[in-house]
Short mmCIF file of C-alpha atoms and ligand atoms in Angstrom, two decimals:
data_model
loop_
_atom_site.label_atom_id
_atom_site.label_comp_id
_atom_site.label_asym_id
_atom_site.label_seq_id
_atom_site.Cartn_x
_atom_site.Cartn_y
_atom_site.Cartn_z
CA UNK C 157 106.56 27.93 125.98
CA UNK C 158 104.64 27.07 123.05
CA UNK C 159 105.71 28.22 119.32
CA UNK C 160 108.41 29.79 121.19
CA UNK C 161 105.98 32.16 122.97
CA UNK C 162 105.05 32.50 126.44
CA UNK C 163 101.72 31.23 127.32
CA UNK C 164 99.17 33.12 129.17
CA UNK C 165 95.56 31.85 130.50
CA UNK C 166 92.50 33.06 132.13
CA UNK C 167 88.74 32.27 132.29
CA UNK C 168 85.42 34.09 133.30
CA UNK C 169 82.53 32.25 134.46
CA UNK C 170 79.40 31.69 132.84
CA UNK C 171 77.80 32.24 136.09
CA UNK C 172 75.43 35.52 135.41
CA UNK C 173 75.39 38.61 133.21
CA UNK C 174 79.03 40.26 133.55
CA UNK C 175 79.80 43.37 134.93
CA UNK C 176 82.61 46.46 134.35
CA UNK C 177 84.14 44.39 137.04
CA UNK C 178 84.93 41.14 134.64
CA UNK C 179 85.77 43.54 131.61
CA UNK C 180 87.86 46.42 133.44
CA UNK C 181 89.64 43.61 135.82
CA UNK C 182 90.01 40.82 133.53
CA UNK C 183 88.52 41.11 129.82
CA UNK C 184 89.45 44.39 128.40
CA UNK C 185 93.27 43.70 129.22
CA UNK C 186 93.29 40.14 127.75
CA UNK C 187 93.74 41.27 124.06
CA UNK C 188 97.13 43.02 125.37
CA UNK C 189 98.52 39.73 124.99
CA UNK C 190 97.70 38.36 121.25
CA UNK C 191 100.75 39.32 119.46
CA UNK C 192 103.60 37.91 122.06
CA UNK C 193 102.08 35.53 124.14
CA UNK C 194 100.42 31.99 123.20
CA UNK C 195 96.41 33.27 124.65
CA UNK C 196 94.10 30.69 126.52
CA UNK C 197 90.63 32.20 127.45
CA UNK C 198 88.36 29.90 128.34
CA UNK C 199 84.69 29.79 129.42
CA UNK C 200 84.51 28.47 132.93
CA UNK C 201 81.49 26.55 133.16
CA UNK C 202 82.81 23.66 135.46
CA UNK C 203 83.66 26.32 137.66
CA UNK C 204 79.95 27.77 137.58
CA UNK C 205 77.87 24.73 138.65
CA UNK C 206 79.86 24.92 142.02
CA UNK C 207 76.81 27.50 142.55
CA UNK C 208 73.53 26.39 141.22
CA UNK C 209 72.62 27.14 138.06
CA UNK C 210 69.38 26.82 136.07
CA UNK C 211 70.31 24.82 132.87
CA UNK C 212 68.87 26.57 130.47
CA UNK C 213 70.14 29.87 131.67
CA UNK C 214 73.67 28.39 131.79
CA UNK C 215 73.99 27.14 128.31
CA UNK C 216 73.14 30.74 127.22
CA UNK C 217 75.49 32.47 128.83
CA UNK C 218 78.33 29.84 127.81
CA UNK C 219 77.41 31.40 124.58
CA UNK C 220 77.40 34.98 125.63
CA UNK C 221 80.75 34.98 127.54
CA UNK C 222 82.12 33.39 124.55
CA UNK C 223 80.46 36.27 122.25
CA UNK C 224 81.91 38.54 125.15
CA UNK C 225 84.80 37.73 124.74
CA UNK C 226 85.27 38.50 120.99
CA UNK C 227 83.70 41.71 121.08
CA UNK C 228 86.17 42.45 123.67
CA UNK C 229 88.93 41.97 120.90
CA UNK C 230 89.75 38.40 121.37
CA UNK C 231 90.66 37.29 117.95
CA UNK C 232 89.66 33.62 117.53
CA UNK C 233 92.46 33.40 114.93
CA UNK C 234 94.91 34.61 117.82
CA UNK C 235 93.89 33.33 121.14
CA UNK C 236 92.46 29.55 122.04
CA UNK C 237 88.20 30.42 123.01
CA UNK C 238 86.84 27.39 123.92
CA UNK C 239 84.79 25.91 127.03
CA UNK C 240 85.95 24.23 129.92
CA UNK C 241 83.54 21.41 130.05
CA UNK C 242 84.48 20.64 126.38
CA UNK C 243 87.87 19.57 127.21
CA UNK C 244 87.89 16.46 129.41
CA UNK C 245 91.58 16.68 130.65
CA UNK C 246 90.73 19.78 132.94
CA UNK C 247 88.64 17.44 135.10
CA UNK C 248 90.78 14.79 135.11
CA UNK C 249 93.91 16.92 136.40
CA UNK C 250 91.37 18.83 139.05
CA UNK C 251 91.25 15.68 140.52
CA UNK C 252 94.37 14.56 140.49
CA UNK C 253 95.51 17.46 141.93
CA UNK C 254 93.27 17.30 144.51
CA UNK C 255 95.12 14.30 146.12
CA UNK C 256 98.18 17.47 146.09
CA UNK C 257 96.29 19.88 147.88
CA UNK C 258 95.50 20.28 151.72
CA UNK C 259 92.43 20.47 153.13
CA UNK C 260 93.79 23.39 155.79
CA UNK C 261 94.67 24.88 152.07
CA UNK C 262 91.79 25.70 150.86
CA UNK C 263 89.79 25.74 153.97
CA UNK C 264 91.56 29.51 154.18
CA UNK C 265 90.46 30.81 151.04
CA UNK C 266 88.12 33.54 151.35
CA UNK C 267 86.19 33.16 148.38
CA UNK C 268 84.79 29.84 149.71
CA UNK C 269 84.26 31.55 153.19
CA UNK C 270 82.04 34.04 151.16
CA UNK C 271 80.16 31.65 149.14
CA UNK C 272 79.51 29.09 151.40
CA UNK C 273 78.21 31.69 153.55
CA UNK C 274 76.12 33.44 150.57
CA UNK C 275 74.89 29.92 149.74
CA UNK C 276 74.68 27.93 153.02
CA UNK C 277 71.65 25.90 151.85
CA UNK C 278 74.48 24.41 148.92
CA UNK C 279 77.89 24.13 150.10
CA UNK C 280 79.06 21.92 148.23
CA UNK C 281 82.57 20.03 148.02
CA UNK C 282 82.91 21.45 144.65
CA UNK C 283 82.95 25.00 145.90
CA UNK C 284 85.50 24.24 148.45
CA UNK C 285 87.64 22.86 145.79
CA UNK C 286 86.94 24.67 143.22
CA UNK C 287 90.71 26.48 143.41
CA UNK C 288 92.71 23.06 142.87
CA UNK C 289 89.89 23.02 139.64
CA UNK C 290 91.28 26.42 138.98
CA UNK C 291 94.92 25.11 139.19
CA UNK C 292 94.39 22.62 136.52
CA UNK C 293 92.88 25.12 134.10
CA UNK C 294 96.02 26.56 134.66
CA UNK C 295 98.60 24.50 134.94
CA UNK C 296 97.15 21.93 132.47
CA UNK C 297 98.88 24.80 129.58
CA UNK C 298 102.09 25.10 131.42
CA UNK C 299 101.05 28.77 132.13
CA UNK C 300 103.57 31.95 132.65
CA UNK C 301 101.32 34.69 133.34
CA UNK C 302 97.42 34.94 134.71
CA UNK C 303 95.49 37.73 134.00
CA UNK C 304 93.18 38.05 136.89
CA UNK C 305 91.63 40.68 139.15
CA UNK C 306 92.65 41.24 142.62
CA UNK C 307 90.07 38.76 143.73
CA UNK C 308 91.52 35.90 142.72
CA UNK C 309 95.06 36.55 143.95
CA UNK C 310 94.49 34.06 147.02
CA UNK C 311 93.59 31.27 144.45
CA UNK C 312 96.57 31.87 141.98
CA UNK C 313 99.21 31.62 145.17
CA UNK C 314 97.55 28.11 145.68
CA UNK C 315 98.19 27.09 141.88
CA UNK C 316 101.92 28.45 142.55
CA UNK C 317 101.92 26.22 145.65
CA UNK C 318 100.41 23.59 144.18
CA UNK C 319 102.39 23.68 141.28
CA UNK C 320 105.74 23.94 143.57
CA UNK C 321 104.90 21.49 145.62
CA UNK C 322 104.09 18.64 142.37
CA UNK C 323 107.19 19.55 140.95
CA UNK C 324 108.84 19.16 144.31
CA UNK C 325 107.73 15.43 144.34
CA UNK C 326 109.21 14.56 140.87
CA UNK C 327 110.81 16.92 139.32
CA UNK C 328 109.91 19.84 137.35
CA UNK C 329 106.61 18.94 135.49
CA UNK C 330 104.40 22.28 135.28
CA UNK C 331 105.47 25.54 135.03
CA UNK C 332 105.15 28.25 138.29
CA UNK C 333 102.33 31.11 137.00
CA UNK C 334 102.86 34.48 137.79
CA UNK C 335 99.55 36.69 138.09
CA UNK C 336 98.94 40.12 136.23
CA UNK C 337 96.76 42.34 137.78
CA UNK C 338 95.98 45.52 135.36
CA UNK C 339 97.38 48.91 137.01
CA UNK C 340 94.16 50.32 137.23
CA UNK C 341 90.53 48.29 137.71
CA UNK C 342 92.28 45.17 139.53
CA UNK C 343 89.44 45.85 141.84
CA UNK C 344 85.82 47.52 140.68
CA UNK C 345 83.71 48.16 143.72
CA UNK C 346 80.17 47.84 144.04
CA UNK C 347 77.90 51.28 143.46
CA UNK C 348 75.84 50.70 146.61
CA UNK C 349 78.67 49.23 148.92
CA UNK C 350 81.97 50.32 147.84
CA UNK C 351 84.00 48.02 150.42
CA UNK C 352 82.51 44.81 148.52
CA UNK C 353 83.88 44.10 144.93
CA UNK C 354 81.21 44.51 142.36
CA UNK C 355 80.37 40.81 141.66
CA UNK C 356 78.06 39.34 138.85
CA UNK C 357 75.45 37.42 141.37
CA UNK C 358 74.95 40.21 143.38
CA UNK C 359 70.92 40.16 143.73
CA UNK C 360 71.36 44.29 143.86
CA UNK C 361 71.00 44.75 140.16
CA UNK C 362 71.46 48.56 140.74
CA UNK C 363 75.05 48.14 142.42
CA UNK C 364 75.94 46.45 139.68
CA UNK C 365 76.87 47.39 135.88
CA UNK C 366 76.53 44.87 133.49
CA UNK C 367 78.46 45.24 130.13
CA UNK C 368 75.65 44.86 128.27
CA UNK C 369 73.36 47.28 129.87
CA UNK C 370 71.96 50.19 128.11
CA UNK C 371 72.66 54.08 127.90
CA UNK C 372 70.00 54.73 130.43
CA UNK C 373 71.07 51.84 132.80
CA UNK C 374 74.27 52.79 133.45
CA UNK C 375 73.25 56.59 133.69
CA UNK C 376 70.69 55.94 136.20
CA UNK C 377 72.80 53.25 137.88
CA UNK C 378 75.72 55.73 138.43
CA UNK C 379 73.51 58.35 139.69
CA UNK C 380 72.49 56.20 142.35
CA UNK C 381 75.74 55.35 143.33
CA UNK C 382 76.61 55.63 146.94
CA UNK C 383 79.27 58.39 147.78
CA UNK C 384 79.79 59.99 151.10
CA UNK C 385 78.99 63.56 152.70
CA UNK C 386 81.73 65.61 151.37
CA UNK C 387 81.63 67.14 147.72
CA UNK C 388 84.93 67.31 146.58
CA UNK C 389 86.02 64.95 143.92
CA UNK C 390 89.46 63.67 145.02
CA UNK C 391 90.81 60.03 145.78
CA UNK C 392 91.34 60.04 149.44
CA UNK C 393 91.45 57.63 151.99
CA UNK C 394 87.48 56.63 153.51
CA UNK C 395 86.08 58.18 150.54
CA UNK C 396 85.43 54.64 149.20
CA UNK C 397 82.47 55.54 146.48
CA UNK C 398 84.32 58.80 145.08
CA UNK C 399 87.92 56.55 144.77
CA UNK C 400 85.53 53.67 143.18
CA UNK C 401 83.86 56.05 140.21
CA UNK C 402 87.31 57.94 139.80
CA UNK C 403 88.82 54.23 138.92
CA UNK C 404 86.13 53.43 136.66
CA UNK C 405 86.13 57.19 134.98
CA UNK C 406 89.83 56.47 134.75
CA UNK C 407 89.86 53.15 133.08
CA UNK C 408 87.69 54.28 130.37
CA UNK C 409 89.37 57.73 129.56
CA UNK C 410 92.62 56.97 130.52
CA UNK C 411 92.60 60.06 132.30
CA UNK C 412 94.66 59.64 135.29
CA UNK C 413 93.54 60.54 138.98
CA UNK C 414 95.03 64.40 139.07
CA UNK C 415 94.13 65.16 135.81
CA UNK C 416 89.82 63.72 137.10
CA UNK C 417 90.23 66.03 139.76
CA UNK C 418 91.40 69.17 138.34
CA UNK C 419 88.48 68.53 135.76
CA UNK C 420 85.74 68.27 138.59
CA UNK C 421 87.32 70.74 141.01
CA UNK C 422 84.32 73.02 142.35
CA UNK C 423 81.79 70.89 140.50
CA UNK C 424 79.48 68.76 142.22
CA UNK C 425 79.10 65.13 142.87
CA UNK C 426 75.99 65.12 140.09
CA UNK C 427 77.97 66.36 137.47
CA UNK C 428 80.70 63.59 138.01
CA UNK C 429 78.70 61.07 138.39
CA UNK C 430 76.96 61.66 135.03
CA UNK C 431 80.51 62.46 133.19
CA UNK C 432 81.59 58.65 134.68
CA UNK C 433 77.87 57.46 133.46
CA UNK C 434 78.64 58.77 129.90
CA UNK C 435 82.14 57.80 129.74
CA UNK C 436 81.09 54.03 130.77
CA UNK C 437 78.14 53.92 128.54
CA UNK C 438 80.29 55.13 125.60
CA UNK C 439 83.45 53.13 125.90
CA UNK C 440 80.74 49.97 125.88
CA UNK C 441 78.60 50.88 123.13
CA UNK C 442 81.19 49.14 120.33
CA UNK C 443 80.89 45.71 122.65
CA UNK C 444 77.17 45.39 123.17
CA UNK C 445 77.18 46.56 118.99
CA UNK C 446 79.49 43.87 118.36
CA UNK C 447 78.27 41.27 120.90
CA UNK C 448 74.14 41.71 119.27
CA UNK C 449 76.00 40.56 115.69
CA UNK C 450 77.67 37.95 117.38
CA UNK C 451 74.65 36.24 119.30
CA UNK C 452 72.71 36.24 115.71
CA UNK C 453 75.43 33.88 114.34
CA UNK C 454 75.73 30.90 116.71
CA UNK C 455 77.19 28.66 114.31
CA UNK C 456 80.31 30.60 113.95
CA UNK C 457 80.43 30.73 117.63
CA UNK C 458 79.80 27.00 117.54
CA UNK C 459 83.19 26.68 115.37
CA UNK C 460 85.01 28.94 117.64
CA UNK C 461 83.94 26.67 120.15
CA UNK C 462 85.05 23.33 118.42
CA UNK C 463 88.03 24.74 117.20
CA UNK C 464 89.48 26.40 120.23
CA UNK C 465 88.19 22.67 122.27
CA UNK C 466 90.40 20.85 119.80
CA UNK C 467 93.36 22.70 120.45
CA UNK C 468 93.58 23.26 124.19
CA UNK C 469 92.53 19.51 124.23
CA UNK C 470 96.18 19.09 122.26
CA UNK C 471 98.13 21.13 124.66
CA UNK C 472 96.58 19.90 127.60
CA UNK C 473 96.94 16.08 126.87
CA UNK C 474 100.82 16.86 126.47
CA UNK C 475 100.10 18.01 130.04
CA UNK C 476 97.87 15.04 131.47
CA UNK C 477 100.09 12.31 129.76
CA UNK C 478 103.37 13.87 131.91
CA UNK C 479 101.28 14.19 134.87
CA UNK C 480 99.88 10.46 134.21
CA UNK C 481 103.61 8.93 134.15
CA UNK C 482 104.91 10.79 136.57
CA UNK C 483 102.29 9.51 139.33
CA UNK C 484 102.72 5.86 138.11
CA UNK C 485 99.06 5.66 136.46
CA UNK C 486 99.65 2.84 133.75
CA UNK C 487 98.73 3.35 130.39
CA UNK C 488 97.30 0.99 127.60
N1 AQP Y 560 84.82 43.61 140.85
C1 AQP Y 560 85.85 43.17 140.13
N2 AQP Y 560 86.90 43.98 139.88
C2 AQP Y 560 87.95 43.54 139.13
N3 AQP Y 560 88.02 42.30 138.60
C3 AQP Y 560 86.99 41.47 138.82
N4 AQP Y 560 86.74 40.20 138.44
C4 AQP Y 560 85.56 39.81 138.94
N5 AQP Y 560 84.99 40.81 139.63
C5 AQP Y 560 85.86 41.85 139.60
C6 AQP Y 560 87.65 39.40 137.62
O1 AQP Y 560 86.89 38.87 136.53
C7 AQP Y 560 87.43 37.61 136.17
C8 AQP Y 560 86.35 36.61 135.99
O2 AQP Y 560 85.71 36.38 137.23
P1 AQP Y 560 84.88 35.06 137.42
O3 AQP Y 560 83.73 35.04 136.52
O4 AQP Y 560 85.77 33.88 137.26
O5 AQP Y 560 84.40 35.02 138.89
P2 AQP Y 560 84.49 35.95 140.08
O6 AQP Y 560 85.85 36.48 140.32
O7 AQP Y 560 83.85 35.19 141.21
O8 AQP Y 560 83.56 37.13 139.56
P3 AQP Y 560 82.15 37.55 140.03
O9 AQP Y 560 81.65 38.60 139.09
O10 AQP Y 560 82.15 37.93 141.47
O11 AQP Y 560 81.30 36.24 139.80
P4 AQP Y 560 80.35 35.48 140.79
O12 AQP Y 560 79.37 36.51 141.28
O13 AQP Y 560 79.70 34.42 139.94
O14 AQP Y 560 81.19 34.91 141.86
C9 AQP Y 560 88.44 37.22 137.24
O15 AQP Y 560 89.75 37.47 136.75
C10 AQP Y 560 88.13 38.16 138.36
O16 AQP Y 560 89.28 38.46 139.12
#
């Protein structure tokens, strides 16, 4: 608890240009938690470079994640924005946390089965721990809640473990996180293989839609999206591109899955996929507005960035001194 309120954390990586995927599964439902929680979002970008990046490129989008994140309706005033790298105590509880993780562990995880195979030429011992990383971020703020997509529901039981099994050694030092996953877009598939999660390094840039892309994009990305040989407009099992563009049509009207097919019933597949098209482009037009105003005023995102580094570095040295004693490090 801090100030009495629950504390909640989550982070995106600065690792390419997001998609629906980061705003419906994580973003968009992080502002839910301003008024009664105490809010950590944080840009990721120690996470990031276990994937190579090209410098330049990754300094920008630090910046645009961050602007992201506030024309999502983060509040700087209510929720702690800052960057990972800018607080040194992340790193230095990654590691010591690492000594508290197993190798069998994270040699399960899937995400590192996927990446390392994606990026054999670079597999890297960051990427394989890159969830005991993630634990820190989280645990370093003595975390209740996680609001994450359904992706990273393997890494968030290996915080809980991690966390359990610390506290386990001597006595309770961080708090156990629960995840959230949002009731609808937990898990945004891509358009042009709807049994893979839409993902923001996909080399596909037509199976993916990126928050910031424009009217026609997203029109013509939609009406390229893969569906199957029926016509009917109903969530049904095997019908993996239909159920896909119904979630996404229902996360931005808030129309729910009856009510989407009672609209479309005895219209055909082009007609949906253009409402969904609209309906997408629409409910981002206010962001990319909003993020354009941002971008042209870096030094206020330069303050959010100091600001919100000074204050997680408070909470999180509360954290790392515990930690620190507890282990029998010795202090001057
Ligand atoms: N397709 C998705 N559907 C729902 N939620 C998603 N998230 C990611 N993709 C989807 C959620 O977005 C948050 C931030 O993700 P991340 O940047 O930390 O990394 P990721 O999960 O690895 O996302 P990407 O887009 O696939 O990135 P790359 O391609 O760099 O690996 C997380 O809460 C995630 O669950």
């Amino acid at each position: 608890m801090i100030d009495d309120k629950k504390v909640v954390f989550s982070g995106v990586q600065p690792s390419g240009n997001l998609t629906i995927g980061n705003y419906l599964g994580a973003i968009r439902n992080f502002s839910e938690f301003s008024d009664l929680y105490k809010c950590f979002y944080c840009v990721v970008d120690m996470h990031a470079i276990t994937v190579r990046q090209v410098p330049a490129e990754l300094r920008r989008r630090t910046y645009e994640t961050l602007a992201l994140y506030i024309a999502c309706g983060l509040d700087p005033k209510k929720n702690t924005l800052y960057v990972q790298s800018h607080v040194p105590a992340h790193a230095e509880l990654g590691w010591i946390l690492n000594c508290y993780t197993m190798f069998g562990e994270l040699s399960r995880m899937t995400q590192f089965k996927d990446k390392s195979a994606k990026h054999a030429d670079n597999v890297n011992a960051g990427l394989f721990t890159y969830p005991t990383l993630m634990a820190a971020d989280i645990l370093l703020y003595q975390t209740d809640l996680v609001p994450v997509g359904v992706d990273q529901k393997q890494h968030l039981e290996l915080a809980r473990d991690i966390a359990t099994r610390f506290n386990g050694v001597y006595g309770d030092t961080f708090v156990v996180p629960e995840p959230y996953m949002a009731k609808s877009g937990a898990k945004i598939a891509s358009l042009a293989e709807p049994t893979k999660k839409m993902s923001k390094s996909d080399e596909n840039t037509n199976a993916v839609v990126y928050i910031l892309d424009s009217k026609d994009d997203i029109l013509r990305k939609f009406k390229r999206a893969v569906t199957d040989s029926d016509t009917r407009v109903v969530f049904a099992e095997g019908k993996d591109g239909i159920n896909n563009l119904m979630t996404i049509y229902s996360c931005f009207t808030g129309k729910t899955f009856d009510e989407i097919e009672r609209e479309f019933d005895g219209k055909g597949y082009g007609d949906f996929k253009l409402a969904v098209g609209e309906a997408c482009a629409d409910g981002l037009a206010p962001v990319r507005e909003e993020f354009a105003r941002l971008m042209a005023d870096k030094a206020y995102l330069e303050e959010v960035m100091k600001n919100g580094a000074a204050e997680a570095s408070y909470y999180a040295r509360k954290t790392l001194s515990k930690v620190k004693r507890k282990i029998g490090y010795t202090s001057l």
